[in-house]
mmCIF file of N, CA and C in Angstrom:
data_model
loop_
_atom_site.group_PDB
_atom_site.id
_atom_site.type_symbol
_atom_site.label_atom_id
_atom_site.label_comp_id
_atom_site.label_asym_id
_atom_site.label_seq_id
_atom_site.Cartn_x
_atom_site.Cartn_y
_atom_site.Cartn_z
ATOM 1 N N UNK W 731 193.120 157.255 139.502
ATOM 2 C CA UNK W 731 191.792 157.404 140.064
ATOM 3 C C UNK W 731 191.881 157.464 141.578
ATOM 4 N N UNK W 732 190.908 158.400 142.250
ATOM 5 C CA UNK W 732 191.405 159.169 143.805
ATOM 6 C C UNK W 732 190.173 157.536 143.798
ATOM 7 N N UNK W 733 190.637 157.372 145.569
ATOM 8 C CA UNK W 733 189.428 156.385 146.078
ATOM 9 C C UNK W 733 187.839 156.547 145.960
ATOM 10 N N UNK W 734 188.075 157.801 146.373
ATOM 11 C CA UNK W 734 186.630 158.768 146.765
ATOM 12 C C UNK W 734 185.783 158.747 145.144
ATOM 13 N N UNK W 735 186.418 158.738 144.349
ATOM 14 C CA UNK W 735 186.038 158.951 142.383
ATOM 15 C C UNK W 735 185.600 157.197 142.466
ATOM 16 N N UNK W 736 186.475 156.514 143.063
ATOM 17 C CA UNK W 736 186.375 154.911 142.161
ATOM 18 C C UNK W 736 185.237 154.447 143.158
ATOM 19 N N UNK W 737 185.123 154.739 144.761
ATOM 20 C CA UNK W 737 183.625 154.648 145.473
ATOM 21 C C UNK W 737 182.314 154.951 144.501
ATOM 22 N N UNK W 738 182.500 156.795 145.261
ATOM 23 C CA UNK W 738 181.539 157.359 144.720
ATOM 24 C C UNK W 738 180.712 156.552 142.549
ATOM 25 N N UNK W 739 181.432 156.251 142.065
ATOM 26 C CA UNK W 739 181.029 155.997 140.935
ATOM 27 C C UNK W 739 180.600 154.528 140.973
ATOM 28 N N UNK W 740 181.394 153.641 141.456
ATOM 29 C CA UNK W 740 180.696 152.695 141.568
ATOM 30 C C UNK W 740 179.697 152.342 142.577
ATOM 31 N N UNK W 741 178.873 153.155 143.399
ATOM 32 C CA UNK W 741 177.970 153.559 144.157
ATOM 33 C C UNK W 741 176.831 153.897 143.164
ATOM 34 N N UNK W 742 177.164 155.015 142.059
ATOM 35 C CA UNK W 742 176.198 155.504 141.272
ATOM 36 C C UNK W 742 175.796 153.960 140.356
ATOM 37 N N UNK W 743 177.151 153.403 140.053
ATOM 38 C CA UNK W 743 176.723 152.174 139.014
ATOM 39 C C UNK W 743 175.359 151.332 139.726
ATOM 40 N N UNK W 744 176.167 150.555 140.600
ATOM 41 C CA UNK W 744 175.301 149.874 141.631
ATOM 42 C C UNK W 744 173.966 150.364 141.996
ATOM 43 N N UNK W 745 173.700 152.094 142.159
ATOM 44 C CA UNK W 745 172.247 152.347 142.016
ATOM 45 C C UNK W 745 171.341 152.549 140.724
ATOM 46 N N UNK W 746 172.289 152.495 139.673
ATOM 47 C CA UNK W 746 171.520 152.113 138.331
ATOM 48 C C UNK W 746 171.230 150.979 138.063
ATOM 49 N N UNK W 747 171.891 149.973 138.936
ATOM 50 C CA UNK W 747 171.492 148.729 138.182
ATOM 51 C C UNK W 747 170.685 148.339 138.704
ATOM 52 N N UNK W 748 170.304 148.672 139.827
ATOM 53 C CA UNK W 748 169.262 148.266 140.871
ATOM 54 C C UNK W 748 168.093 148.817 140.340
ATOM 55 N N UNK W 749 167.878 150.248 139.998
ATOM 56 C CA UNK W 749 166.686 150.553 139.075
ATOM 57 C C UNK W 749 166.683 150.398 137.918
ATOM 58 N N UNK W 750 167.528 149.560 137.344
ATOM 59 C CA UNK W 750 167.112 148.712 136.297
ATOM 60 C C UNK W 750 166.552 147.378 136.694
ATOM 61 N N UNK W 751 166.851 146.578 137.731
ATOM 62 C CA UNK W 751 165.846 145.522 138.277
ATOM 63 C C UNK W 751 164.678 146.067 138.448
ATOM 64 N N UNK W 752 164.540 147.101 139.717
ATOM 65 C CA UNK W 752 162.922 147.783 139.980
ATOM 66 C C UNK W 752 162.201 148.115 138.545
ATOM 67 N N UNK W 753 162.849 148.571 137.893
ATOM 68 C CA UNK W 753 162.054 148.844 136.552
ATOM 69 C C UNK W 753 161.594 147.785 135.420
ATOM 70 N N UNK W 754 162.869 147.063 135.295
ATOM 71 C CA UNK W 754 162.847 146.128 134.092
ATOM 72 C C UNK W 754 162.026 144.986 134.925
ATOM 73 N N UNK W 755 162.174 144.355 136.439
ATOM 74 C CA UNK W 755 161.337 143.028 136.795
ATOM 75 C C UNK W 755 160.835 143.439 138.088
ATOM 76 N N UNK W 756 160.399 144.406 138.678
ATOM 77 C CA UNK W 756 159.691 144.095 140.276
ATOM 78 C C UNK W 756 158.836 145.376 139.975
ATOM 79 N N UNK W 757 158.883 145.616 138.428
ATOM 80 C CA UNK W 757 157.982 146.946 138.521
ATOM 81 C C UNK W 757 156.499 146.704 139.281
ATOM 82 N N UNK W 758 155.730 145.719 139.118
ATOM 83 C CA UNK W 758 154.298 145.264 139.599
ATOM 84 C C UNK W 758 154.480 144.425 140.780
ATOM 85 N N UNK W 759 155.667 144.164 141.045
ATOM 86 C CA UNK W 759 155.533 143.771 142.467
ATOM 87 C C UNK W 759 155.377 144.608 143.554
ATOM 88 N N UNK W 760 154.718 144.170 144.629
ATOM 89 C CA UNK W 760 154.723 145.017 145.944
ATOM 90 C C UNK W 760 155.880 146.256 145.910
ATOM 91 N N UNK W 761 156.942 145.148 145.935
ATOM 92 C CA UNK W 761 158.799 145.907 146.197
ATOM 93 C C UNK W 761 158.870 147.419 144.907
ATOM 94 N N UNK W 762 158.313 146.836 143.929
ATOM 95 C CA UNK W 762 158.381 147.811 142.998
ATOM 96 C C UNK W 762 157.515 148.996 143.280
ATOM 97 N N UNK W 763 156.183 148.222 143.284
ATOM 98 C CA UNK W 763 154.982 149.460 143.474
ATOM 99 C C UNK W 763 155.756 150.449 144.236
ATOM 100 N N UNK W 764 155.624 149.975 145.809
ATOM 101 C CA UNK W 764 156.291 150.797 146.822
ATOM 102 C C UNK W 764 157.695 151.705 146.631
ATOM 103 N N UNK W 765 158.386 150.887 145.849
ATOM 104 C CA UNK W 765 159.715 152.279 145.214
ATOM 105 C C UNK W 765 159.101 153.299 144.679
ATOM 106 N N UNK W 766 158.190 153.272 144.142
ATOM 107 C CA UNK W 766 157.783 154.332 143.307
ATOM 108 C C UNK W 766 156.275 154.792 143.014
ATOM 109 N N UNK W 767 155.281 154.337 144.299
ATOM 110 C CA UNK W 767 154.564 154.608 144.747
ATOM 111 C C UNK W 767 153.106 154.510 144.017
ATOM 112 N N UNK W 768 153.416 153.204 143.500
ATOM 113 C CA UNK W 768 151.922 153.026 142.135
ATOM 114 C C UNK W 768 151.174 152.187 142.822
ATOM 115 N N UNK W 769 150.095 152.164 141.918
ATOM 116 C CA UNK W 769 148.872 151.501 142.352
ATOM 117 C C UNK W 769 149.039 150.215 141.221
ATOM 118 N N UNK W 770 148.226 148.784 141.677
ATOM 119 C CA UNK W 770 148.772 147.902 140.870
ATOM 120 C C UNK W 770 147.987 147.951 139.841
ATOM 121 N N UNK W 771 146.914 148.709 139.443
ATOM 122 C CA UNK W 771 146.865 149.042 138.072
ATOM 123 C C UNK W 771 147.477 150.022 137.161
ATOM 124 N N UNK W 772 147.998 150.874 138.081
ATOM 125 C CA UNK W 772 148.763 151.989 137.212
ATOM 126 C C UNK W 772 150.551 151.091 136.842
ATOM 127 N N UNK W 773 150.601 150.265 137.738
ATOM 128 C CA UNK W 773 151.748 149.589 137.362
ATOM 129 C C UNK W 773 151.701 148.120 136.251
ATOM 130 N N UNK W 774 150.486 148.062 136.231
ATOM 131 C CA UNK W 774 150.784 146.640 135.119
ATOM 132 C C UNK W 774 150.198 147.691 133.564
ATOM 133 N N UNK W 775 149.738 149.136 133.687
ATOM 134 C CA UNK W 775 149.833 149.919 132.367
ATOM 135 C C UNK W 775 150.491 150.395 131.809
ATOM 136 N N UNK W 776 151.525 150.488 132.923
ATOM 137 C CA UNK W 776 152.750 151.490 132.293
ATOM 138 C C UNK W 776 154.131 149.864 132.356
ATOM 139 N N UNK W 777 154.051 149.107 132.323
ATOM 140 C CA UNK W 777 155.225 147.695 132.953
ATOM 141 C C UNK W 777 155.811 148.169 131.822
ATOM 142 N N UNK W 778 155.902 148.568 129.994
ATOM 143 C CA UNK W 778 156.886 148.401 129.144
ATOM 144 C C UNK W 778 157.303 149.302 128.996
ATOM 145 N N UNK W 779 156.539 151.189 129.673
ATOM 146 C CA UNK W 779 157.387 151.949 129.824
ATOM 147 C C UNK W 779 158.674 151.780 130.404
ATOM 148 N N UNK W 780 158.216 151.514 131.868
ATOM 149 C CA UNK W 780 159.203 150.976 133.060
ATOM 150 C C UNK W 780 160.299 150.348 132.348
ATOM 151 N N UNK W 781 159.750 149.232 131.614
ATOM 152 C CA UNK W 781 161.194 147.698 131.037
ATOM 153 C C UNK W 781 162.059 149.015 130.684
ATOM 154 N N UNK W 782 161.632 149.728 129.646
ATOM 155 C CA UNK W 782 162.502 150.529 128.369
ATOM 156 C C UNK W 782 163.150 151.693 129.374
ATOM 157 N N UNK W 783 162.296 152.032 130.120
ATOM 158 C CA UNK W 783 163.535 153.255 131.074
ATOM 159 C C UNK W 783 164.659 152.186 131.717
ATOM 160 N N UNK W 784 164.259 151.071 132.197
ATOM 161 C CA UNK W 784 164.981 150.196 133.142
ATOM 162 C C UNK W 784 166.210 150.381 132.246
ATOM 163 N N UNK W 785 165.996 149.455 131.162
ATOM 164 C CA UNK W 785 166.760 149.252 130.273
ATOM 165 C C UNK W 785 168.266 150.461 130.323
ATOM 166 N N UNK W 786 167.216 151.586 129.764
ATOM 167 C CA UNK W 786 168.024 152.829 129.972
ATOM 168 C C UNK W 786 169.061 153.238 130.807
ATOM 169 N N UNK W 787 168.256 152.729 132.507
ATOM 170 C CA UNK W 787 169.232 152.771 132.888
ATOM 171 C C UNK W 787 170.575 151.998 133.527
ATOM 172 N N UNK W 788 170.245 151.210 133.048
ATOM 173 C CA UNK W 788 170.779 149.586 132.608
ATOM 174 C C UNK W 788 172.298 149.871 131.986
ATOM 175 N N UNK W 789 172.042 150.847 130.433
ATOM 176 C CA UNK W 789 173.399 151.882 129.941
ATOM 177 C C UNK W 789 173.900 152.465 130.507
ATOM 178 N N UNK W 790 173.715 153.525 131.370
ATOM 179 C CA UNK W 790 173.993 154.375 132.092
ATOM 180 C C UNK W 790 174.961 153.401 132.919
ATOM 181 N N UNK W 791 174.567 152.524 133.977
ATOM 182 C CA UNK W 791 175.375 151.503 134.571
ATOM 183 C C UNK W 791 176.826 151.243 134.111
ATOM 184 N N UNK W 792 176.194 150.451 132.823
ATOM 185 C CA UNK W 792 177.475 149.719 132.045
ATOM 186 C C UNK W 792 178.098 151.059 131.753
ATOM 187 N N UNK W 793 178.292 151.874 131.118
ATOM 188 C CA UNK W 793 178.489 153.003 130.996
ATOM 189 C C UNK W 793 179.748 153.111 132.434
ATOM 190 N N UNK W 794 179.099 153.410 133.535
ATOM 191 C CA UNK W 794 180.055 153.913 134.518
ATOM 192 C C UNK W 794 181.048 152.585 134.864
ATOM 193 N N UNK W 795 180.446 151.568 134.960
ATOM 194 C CA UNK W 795 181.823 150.231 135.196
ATOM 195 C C UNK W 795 182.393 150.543 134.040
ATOM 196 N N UNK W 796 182.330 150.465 132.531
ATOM 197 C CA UNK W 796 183.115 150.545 131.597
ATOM 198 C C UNK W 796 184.340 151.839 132.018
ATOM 199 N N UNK W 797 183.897 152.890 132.530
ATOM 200 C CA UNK W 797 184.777 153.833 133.056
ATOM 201 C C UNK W 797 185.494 153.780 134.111
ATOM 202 N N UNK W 798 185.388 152.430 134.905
ATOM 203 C CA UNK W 798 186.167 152.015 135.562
ATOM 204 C C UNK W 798 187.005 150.778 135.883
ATOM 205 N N UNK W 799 186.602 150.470 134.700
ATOM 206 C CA UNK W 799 187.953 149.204 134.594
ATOM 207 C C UNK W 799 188.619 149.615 133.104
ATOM 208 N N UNK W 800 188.404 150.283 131.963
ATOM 209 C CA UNK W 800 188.973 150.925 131.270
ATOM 210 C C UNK W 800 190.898 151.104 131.546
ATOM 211 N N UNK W 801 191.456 150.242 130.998
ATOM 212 C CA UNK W 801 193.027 150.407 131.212
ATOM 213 C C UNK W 801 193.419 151.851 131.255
ATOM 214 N N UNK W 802 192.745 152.737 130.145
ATOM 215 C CA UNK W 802 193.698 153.836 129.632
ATOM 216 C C UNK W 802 193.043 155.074 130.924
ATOM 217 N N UNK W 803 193.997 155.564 131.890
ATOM 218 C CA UNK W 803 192.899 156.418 133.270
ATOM 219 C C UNK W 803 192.578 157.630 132.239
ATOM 220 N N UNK W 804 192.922 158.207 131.167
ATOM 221 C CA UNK W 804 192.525 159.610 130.792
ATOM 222 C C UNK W 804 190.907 159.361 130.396
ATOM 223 N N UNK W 805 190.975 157.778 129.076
ATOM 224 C CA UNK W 805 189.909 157.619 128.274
ATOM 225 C C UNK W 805 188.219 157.041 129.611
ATOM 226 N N UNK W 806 189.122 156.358 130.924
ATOM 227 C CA UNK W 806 188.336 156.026 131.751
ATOM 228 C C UNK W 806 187.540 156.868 132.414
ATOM 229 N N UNK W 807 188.546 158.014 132.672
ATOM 230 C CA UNK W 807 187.874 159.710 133.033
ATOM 231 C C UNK W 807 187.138 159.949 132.590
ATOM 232 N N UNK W 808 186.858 160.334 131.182
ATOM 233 C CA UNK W 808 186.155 160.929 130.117
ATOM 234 C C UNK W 808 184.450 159.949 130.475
ATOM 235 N N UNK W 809 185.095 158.743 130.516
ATOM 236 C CA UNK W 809 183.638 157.417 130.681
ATOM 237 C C UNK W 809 183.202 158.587 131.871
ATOM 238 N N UNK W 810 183.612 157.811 132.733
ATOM 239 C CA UNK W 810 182.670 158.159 134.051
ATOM 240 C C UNK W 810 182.642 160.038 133.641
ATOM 241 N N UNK W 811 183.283 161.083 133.196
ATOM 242 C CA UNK W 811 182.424 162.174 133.460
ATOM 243 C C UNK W 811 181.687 162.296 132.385
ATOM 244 N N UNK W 812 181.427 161.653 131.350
ATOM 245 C CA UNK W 812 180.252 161.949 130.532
ATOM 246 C C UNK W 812 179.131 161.042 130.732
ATOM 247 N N UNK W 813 179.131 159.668 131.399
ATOM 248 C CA UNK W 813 178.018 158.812 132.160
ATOM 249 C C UNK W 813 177.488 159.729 133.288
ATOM 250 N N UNK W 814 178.325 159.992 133.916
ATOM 251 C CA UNK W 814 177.883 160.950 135.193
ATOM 252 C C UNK W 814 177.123 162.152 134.852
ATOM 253 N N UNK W 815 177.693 162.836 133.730
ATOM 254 C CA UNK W 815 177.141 164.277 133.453
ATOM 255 C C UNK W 815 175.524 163.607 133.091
ATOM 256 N N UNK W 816 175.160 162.446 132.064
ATOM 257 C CA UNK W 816 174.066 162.058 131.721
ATOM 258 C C UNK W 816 173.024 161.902 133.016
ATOM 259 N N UNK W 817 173.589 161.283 133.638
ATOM 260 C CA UNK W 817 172.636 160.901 135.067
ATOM 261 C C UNK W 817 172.367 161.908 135.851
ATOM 262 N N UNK W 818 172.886 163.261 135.778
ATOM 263 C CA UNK W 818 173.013 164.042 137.044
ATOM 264 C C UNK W 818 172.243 165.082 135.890
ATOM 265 N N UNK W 819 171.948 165.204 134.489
ATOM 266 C CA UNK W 819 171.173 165.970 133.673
ATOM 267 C C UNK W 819 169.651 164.896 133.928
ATOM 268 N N UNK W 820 169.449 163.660 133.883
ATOM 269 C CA UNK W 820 168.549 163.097 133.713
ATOM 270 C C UNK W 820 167.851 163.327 135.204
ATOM 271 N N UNK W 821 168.371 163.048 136.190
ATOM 272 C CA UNK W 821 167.719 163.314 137.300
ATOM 273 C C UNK W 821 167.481 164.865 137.909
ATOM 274 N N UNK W 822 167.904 165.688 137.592
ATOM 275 C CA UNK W 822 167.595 166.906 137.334
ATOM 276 C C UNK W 822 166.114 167.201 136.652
ATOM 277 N N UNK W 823 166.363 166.747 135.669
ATOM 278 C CA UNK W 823 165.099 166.374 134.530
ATOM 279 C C UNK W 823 163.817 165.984 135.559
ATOM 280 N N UNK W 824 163.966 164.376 135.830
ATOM 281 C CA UNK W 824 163.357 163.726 136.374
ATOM 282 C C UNK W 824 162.609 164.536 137.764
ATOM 283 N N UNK W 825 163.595 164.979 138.279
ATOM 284 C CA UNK W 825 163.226 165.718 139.401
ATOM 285 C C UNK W 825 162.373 166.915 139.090
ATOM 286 N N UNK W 826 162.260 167.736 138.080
ATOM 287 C CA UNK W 826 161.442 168.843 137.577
ATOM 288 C C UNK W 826 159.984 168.246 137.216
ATOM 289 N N UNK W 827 160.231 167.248 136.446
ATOM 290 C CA UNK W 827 158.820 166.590 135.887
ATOM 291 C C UNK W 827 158.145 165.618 136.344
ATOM 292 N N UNK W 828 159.055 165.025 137.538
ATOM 293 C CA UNK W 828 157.996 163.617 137.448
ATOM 294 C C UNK W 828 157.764 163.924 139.203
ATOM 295 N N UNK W 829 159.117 163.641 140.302
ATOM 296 C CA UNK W 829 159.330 163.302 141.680
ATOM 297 C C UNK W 829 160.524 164.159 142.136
ATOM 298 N N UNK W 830 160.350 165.010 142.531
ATOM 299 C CA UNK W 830 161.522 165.739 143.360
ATOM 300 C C UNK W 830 162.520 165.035 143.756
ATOM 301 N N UNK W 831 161.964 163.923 144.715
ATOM 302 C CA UNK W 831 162.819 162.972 145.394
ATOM 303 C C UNK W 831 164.398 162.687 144.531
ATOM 304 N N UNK W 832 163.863 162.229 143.391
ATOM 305 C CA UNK W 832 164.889 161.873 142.173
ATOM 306 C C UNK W 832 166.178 163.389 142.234
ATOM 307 N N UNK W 833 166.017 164.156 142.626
ATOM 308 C CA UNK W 833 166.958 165.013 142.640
ATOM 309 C C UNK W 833 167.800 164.475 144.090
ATOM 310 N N UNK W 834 167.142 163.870 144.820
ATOM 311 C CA UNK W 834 168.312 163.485 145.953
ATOM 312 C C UNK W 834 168.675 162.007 146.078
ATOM 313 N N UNK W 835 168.174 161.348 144.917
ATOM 314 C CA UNK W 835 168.520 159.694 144.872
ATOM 315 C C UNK W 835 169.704 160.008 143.558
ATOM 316 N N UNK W 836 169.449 160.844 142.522
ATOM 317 C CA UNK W 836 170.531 160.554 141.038
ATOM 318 C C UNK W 836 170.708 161.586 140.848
ATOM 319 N N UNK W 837 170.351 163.008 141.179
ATOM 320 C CA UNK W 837 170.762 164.126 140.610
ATOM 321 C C UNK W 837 172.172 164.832 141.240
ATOM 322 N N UNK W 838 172.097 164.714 142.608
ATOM 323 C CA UNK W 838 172.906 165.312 143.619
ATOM 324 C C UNK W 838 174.037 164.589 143.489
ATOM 325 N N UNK W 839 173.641 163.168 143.964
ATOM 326 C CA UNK W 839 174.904 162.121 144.247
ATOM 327 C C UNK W 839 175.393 162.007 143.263
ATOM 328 N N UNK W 840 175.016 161.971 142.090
ATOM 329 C CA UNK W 840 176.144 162.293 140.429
ATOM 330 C C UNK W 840 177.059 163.302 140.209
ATOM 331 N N UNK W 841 175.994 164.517 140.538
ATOM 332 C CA UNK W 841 177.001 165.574 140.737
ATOM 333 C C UNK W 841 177.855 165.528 141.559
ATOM 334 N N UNK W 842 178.363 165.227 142.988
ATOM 335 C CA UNK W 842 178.768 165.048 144.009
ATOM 336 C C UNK W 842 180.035 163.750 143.292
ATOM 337 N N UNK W 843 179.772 162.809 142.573
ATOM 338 C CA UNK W 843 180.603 162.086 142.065
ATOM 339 C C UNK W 843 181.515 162.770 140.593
ATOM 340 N N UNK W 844 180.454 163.873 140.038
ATOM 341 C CA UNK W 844 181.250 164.521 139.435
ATOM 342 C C UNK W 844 182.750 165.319 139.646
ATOM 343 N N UNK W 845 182.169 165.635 140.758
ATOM 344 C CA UNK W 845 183.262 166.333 141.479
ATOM 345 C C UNK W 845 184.356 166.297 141.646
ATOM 346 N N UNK W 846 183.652 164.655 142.737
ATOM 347 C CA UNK W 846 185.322 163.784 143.319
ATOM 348 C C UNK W 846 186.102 163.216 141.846
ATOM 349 N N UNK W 847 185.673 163.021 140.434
ATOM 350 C CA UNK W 847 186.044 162.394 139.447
ATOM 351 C C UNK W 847 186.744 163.584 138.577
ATOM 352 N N UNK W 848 186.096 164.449 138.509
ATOM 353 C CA UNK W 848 186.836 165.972 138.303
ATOM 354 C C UNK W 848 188.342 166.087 138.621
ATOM 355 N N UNK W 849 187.908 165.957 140.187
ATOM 356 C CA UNK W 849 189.242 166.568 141.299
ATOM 357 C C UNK W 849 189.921 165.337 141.423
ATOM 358 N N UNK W 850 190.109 164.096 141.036
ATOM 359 C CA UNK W 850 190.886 163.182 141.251
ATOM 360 C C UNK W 850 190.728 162.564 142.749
ATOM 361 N N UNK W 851 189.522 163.194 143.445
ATOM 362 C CA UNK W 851 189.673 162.706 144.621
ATOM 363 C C UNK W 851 189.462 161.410 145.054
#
């Protein structure tokens, strides 16, 4: 594993798990509202959507550490580029339907980690 692959991915982990906190517990808080720009009634209607995406991306997370502490580097590869391919299809997604933004917080920087994980960099 190149440095730039074992950064870059655990960068992506670390920002999934964090929007799995914003989602799964600060969704109705101030901190939450403001990530994602709700009103505090639109945020205590939607709180078990939020938990269950959190959740979601909660996998995604474990998902990319599992691909990097994984003993075997071929089967660890495979982790992180099929976690990665998921996140960088989902925020793509995300970015079409919901917030653009999401194409330059999870869509780009996945791909961009695809890359370096690709190329061994």
């Amino acid at each position: 594993m190149g440095l730039l692959s074992t950064l870059s991915t655990g960068a992506m982990a670390g920002l999934h798990g964090y929007i799995l906190v914003l989602e799964m517990f600060l969704w109705t808080s101030p901190r939450g509202r403001k990530a994602f720009n709700l009103t505090a009634e639109f945020a205590e209607k939607t709180k078990a959507l939020a938990a269950n995406q959190g959740l979601y991306n909660g996998f995604l997370a474990a998902g990319l550490v599992w691909g990097l502490v994984h003993p075997d580097a071929g089967f660890a590869k495979q982790l992180r580029l099929f976690f990665l391919s998921c996140i960088a299809v989902a925020g793509s997604y995300g970015a079409a339907t919901a917030n653009r933004k999401i194409l330059f917080i999870q869509a780009i920087p996945a791909a961009l980690s695809l890359a370096a994980v690709s190329f061994d960099l």
